[in-house]
PDB file of C-alpha atoms in Angstrom:
ATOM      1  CA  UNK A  10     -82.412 -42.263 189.984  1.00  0.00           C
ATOM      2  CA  UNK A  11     -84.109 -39.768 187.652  1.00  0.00           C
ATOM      3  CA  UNK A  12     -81.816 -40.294 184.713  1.00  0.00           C
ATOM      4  CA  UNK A  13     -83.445 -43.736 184.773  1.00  0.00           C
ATOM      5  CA  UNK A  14     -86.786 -42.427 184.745  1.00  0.00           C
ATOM      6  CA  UNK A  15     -89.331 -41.345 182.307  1.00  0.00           C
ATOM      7  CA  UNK A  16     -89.647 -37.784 182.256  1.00  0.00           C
ATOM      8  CA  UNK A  17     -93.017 -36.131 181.482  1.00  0.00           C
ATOM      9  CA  UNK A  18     -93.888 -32.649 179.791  1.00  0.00           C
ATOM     10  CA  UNK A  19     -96.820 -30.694 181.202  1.00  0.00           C
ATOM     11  CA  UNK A  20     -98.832 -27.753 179.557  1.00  0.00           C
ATOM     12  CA  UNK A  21    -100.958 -25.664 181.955  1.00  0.00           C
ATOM     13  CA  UNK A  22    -104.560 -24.852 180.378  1.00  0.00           C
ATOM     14  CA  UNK A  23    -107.020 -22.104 181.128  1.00  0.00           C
ATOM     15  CA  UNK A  24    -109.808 -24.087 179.536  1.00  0.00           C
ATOM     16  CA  UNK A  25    -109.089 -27.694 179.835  1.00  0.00           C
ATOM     17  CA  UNK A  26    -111.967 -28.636 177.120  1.00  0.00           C
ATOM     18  CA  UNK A  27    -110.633 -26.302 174.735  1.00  0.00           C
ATOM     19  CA  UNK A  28    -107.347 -27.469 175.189  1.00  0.00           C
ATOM     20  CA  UNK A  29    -108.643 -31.184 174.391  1.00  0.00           C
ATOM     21  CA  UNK A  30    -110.309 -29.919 171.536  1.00  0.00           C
ATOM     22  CA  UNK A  31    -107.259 -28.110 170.243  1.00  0.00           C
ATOM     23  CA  UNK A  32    -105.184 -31.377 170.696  1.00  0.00           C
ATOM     24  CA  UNK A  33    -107.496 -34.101 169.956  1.00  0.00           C
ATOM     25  CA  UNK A  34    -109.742 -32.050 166.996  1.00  0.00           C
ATOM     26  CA  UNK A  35    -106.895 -30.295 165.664  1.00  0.00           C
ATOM     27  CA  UNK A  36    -103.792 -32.091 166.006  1.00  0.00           C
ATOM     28  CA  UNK A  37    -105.151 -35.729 166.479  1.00  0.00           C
ATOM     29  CA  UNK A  38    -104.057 -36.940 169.216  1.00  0.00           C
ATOM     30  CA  UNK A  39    -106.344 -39.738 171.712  1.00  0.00           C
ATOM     31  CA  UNK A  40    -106.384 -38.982 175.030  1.00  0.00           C
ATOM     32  CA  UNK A  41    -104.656 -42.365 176.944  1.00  0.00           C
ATOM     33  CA  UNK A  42    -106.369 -40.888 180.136  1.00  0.00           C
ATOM     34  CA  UNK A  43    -108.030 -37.950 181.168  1.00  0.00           C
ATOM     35  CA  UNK A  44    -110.311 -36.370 183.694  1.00  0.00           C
ATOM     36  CA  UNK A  45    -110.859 -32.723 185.475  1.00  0.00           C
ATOM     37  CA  UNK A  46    -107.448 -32.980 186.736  1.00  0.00           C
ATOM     38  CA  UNK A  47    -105.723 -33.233 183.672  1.00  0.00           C
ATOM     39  CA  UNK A  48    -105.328 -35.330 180.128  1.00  0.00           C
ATOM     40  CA  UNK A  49    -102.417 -37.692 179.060  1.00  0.00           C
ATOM     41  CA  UNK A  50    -101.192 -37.873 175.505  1.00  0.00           C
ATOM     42  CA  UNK A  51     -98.878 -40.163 174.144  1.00  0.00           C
ATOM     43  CA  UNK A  52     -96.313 -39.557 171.253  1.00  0.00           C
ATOM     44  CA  UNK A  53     -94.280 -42.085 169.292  1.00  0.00           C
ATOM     45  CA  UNK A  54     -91.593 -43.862 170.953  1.00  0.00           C
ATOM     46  CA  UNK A  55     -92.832 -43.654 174.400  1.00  0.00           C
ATOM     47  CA  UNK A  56     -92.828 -39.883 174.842  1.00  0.00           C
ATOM     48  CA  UNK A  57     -96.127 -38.647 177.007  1.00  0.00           C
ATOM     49  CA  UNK A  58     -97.091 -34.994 177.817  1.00  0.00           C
ATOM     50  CA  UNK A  59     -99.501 -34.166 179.977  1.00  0.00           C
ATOM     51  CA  UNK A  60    -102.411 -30.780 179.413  1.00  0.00           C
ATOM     52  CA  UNK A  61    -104.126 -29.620 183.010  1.00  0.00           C
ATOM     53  CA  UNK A  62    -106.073 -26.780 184.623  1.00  0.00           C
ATOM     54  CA  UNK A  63    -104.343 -24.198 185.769  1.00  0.00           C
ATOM     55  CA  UNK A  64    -105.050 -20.237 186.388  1.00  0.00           C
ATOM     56  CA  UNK A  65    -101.200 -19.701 185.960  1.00  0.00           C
ATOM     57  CA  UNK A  66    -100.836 -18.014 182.416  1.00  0.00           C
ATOM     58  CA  UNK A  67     -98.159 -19.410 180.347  1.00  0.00           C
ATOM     59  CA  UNK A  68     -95.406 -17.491 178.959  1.00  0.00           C
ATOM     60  CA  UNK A  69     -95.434 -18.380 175.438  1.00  0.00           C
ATOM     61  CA  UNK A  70     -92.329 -16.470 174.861  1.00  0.00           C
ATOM     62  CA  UNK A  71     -90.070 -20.140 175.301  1.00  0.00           C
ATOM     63  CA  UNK A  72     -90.817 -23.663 173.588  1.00  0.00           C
ATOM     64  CA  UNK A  73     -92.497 -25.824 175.644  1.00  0.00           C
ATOM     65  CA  UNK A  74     -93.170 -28.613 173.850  1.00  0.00           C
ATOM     66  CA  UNK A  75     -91.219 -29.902 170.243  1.00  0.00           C
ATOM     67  CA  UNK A  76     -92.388 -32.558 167.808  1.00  0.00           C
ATOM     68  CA  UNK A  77     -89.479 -34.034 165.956  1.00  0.00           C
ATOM     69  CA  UNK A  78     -91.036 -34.788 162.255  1.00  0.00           C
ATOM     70  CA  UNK A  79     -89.743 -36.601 159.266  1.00  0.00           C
ATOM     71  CA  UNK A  80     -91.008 -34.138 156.637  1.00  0.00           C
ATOM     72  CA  UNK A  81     -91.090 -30.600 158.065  1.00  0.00           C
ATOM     73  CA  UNK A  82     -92.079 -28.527 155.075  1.00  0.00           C
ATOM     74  CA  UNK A  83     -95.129 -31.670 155.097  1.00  0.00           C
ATOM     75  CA  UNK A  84     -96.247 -30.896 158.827  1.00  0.00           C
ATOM     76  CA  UNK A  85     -96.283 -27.410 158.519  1.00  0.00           C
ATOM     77  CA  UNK A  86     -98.309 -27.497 155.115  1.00  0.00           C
ATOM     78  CA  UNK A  87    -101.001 -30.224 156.614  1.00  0.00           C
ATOM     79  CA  UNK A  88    -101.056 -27.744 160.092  1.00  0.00           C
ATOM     80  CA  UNK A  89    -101.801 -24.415 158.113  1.00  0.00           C
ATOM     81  CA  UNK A  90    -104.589 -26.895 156.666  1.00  0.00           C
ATOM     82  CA  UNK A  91    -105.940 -27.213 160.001  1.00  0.00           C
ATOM     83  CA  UNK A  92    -105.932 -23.324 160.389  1.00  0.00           C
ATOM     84  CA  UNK A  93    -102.619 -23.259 162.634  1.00  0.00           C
ATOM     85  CA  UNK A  94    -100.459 -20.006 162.399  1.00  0.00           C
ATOM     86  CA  UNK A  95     -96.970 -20.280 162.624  1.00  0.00           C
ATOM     87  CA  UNK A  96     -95.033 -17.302 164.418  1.00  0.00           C
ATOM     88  CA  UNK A  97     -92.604 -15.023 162.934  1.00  0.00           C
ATOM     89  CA  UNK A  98     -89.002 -15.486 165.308  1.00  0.00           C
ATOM     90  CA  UNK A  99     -86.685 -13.124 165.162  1.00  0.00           C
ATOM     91  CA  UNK A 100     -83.406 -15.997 165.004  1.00  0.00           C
ATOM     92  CA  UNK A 101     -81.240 -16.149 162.569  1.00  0.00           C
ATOM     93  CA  UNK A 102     -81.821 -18.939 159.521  1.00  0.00           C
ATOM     94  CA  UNK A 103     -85.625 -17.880 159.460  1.00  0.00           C
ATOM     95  CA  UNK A 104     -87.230 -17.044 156.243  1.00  0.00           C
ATOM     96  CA  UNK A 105     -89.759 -14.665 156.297  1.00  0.00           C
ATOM     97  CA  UNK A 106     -91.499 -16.096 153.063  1.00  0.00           C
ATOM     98  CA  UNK A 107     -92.060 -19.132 155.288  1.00  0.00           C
ATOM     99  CA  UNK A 108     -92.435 -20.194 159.022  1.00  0.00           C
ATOM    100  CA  UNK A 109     -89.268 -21.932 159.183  1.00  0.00           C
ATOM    101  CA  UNK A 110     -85.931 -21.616 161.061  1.00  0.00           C
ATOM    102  CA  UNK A 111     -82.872 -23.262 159.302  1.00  0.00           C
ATOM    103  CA  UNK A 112     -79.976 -23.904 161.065  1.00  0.00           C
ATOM    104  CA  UNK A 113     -76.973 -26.159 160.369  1.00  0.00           C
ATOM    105  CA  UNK A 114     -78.550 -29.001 163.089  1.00  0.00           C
ATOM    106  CA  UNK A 115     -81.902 -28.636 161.949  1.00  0.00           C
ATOM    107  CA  UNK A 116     -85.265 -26.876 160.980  1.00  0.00           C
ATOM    108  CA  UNK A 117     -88.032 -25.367 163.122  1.00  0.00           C
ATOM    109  CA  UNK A 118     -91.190 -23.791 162.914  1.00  0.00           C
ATOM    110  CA  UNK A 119     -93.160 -22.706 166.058  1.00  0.00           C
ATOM    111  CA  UNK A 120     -96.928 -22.214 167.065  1.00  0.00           C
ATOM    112  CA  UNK A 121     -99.237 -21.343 169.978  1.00  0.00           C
ATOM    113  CA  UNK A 122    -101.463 -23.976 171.011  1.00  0.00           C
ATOM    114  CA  UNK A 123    -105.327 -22.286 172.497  1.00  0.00           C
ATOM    115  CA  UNK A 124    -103.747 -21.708 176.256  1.00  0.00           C
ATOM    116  CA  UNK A 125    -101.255 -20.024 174.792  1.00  0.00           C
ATOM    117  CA  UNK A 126     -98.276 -22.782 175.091  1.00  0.00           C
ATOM    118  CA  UNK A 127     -95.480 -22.573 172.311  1.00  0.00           C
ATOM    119  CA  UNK A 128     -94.993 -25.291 170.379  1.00  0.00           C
ATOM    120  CA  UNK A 129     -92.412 -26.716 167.715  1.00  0.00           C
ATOM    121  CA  UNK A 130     -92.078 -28.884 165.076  1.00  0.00           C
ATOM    122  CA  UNK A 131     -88.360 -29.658 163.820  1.00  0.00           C
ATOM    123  CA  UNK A 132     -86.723 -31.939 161.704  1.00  0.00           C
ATOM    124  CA  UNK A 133     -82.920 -32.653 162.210  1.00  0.00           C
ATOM    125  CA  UNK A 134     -80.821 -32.907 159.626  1.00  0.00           C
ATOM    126  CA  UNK A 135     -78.409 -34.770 160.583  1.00  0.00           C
TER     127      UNK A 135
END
């Protein structure tokens, strides 16, 4: 049964070694496994997602991949730090003095990774 199943994410990449670059020089992550075919990350708690080749283009115009933080306003200073933009969103509860969508669940701020996937980092607050 798949509900009893792990599910992973997958991020298609132009330029697999700039991907890994992006992920492992920028954000920090170690790659678990990788190869030409692809390159495994894990997150906390279990979670995995998964960067491969691919000459599909990705949208970028949906999230495809969310980080849930403890300290959002932290992770968004220390990833400007490592030269990450942030995207303007036109949703309500964003703040154009910042990068950050507040809503009454949570906070969100979202950027592009080098393949052009878009990421998020939230925080809930419940």
């Amino acid at each position: 049964m798949l509900t009893k199943q792990r599910a992973v994410a997958t991020l298609p990449a132009a330029d697999l070694m700039r991907a890994r670059d992006f992920y492992e020089g920028t954000l920090g992550f170690s790659a678990r496994q990788g190869d030409d075919q692809g390159v495994l990350y894990d997150t906390a708690d279990g979670g995995v997602f998964m960067v491969f080749p691919s000459t599909g283009k990705p949208s970028g115009d949906h999230t495809q991949l969310t980080f849930e933080v403890d300290d959002l306003e932290r992770e968004v200073q220390d990833l400007k730090q490592k030269g990450i933009r942030f995207e303007p969103v036109e949703i309500e509860g964003y703040d154009p003095h910042t990068p950050i969508v507040a809503t009454e669940q949570m906070r969100r701020a979202w950027f592009h990774d080098t393949e052009g996937n878009l990421l998020a980092v939230t925080q809930s607050d419940r």
